[in-house]
Backbone as CSV, one residue per row, in Angstrom:
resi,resn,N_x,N_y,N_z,CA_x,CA_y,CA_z,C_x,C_y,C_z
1,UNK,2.608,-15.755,-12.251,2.217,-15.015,-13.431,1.871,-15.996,-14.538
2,UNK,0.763,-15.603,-15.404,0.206,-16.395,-16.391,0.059,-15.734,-17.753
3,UNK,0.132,-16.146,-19.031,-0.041,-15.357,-19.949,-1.512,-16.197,-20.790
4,UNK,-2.416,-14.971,-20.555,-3.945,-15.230,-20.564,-4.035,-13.462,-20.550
5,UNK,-5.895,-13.630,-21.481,-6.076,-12.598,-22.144,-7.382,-12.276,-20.939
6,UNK,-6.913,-11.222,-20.505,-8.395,-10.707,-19.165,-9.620,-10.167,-20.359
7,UNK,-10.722,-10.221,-20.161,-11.248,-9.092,-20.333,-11.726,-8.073,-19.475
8,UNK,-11.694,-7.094,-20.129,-11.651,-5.656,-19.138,-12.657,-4.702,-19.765
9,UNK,-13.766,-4.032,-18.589,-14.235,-2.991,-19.086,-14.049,-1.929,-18.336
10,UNK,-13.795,-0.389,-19.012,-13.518,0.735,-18.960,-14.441,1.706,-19.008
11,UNK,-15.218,2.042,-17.814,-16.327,2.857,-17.689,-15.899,4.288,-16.921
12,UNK,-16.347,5.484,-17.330,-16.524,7.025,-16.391,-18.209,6.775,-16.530
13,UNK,-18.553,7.129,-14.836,-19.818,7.564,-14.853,-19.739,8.808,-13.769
14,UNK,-21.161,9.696,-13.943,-21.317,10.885,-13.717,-21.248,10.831,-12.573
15,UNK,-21.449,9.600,-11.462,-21.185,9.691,-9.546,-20.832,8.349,-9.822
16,UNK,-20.787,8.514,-8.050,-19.992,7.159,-7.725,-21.088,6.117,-8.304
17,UNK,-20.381,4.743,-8.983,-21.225,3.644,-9.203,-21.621,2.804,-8.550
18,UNK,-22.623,1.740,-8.760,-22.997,0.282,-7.885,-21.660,0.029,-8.624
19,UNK,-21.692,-1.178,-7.707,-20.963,-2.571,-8.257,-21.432,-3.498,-9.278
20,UNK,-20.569,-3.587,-9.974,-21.071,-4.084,-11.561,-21.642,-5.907,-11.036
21,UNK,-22.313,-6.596,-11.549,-22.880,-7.744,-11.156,-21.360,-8.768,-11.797
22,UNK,-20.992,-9.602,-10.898,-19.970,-10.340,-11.223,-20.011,-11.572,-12.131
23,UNK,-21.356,-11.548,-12.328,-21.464,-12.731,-13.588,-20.265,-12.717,-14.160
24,UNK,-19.926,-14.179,-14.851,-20.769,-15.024,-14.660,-20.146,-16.442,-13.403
25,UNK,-19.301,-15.174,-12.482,-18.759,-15.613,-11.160,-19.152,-15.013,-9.985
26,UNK,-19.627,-16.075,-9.266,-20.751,-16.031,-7.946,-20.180,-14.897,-7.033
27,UNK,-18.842,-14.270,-7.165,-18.870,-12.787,-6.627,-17.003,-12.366,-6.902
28,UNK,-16.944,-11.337,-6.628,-15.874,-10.330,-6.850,-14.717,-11.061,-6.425
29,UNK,-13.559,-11.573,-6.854,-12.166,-11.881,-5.935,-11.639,-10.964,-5.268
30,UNK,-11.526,-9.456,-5.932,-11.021,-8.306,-5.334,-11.330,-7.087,-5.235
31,UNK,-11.242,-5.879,-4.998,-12.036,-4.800,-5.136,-10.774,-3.521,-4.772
32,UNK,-10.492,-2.731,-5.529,-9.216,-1.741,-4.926,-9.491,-0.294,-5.332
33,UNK,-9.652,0.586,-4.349,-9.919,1.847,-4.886,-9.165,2.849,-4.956
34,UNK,-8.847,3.704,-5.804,-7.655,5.238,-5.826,-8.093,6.209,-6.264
35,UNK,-7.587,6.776,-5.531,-7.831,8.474,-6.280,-7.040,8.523,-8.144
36,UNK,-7.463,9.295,-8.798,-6.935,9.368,-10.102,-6.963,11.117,-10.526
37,UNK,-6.104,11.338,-11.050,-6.115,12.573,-11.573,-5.565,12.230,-13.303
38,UNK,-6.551,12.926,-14.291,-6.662,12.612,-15.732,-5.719,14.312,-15.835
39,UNK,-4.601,13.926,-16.880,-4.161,15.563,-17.065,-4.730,15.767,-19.099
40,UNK,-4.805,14.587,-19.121,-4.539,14.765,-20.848,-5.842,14.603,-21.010
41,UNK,-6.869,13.857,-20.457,-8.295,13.909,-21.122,-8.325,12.700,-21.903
42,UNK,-7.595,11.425,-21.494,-7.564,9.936,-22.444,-6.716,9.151,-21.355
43,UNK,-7.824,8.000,-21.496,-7.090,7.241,-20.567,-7.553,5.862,-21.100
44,UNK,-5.696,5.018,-20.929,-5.918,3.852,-22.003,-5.138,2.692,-21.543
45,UNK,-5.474,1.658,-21.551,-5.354,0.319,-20.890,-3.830,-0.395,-22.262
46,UNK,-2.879,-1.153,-21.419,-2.335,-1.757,-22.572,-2.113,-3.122,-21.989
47,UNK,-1.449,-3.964,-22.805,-1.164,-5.171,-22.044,0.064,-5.198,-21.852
48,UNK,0.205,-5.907,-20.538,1.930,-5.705,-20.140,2.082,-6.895,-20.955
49,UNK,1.243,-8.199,-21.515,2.202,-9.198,-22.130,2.520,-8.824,-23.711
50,UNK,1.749,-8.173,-24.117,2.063,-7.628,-25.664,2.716,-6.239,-25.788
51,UNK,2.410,-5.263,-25.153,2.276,-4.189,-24.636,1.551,-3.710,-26.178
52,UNK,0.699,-3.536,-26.101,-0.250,-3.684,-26.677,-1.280,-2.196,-26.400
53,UNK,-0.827,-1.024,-27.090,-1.444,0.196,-26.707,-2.838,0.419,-26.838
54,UNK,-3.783,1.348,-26.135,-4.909,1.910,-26.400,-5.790,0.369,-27.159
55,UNK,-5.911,-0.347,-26.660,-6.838,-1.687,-26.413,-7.944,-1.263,-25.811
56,UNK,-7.932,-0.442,-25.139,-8.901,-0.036,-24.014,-8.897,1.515,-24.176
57,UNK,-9.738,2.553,-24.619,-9.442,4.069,-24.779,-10.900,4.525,-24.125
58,UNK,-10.564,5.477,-23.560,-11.567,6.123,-23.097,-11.466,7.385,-22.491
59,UNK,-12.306,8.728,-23.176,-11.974,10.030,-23.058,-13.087,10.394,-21.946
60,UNK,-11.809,10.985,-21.105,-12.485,11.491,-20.484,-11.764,13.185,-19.835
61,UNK,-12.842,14.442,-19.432,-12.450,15.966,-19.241,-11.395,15.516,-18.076
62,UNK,-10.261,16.482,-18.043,-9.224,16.366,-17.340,-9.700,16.574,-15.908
63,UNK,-9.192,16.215,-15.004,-10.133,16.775,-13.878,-9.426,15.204,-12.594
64,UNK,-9.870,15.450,-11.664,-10.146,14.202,-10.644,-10.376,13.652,-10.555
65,UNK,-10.220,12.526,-10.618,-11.425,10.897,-10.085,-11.004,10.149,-8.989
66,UNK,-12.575,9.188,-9.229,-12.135,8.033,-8.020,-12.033,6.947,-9.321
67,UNK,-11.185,6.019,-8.870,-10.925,4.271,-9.507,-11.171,3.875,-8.704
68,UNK,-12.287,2.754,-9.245,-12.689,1.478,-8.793,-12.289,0.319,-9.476
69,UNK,-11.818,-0.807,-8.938,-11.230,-1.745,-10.322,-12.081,-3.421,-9.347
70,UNK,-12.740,-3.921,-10.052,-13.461,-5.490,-9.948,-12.393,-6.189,-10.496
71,UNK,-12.062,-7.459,-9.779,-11.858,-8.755,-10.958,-12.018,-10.208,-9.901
72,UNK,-11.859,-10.492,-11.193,-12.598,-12.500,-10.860,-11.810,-13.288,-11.915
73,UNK,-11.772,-14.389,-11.367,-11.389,-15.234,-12.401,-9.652,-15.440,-12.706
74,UNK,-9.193,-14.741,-12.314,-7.547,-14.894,-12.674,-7.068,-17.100,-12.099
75,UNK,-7.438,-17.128,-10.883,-7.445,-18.632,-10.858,-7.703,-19.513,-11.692
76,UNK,-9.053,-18.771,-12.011,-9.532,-19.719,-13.527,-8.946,-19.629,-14.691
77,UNK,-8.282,-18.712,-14.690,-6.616,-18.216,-16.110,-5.723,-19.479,-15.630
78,UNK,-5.468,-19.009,-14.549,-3.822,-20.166,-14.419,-4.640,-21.581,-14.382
79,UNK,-5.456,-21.933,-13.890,-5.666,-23.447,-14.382,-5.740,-24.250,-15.538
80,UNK,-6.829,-22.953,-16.099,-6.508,-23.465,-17.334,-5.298,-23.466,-18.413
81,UNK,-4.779,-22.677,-17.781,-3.286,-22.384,-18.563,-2.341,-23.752,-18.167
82,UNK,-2.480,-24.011,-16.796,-1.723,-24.741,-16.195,-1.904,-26.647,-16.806
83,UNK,-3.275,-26.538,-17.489,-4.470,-27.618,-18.171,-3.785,-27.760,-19.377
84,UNK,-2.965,-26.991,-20.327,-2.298,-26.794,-21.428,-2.831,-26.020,-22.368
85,UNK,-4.107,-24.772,-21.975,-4.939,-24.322,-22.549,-3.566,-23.167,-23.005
86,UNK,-3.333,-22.408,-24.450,-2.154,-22.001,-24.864,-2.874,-20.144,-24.778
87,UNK,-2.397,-19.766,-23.888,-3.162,-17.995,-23.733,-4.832,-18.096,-23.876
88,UNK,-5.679,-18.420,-22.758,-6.797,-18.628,-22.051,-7.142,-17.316,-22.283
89,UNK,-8.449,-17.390,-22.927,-9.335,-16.290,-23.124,-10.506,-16.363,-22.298
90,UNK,-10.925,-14.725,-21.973,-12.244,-15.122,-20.946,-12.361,-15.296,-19.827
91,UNK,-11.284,-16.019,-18.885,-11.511,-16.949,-17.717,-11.464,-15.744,-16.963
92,UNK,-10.586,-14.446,-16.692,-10.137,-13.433,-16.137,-11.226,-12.071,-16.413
93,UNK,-11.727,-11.427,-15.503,-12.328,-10.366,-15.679,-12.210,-9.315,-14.828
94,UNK,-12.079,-7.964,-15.311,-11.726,-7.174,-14.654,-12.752,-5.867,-15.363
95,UNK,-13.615,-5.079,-14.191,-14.348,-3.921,-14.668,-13.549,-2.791,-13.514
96,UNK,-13.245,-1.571,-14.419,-12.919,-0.422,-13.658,-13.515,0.610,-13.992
97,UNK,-14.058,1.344,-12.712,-14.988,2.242,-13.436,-14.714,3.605,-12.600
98,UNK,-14.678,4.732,-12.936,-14.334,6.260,-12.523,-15.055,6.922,-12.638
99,UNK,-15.153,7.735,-11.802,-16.160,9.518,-11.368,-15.294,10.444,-11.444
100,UNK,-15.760,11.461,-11.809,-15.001,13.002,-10.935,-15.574,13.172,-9.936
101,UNK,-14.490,13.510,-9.176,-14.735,13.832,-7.887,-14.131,15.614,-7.805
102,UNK,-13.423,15.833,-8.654,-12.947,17.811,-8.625,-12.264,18.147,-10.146
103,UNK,-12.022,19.278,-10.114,-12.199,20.226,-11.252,-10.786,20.041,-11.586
104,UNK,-10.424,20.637,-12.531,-9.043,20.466,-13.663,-8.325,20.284,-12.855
């Protein structure tokens, strides 16, 4: 475990998506998919090292989804962390992006 700042984007699109282009790393480290069910209609990212609420917000109708979650770069966090770089910004990227797939 490393304490480094990911960036993360938080997308709903109307069907299933492509795969986001992994710039500006020559391809994906990981790829993990789940079912999701939204009850409240907001869904919000925090950081487990700050805990650090609604950083990430995004409304979406209550209903079903699929999660898709990308990331890259976490290696490139701990090295540079490991380099004496003090909470590494950037190096880590992570895009997750959701559909509905069924009704309330």
């Amino acid at each position: 475990m490393s304490d480094h700042y990911a960036e993360l984007s938080l997308e709903c699109w109307s069907a299933e998506p492509p795969a986001p282009d992994p710039a500006p790393y020559p391809a994906w480290e990981a790829v993990a998919e789940a079912p999701f069910r939204a009850a409240s209609g907001s869904l919000e990212s925090s950081s487990g090292l700050l805990l650090e609420m609604g950083a990430h917000r995004l409304e979406v109708a209550p209903g079903t989804y699929a999660l898709r979650a990308w990331t890259a770069g976490a290696d490139a966090a701990n090295e540079r962390e490991a380099n004496g770089e003090f909470m590494p910004r950037g190096a880590e990227r992570w895009v997750v992006r959701l559909w509905r797939t069924g009704g309330a």
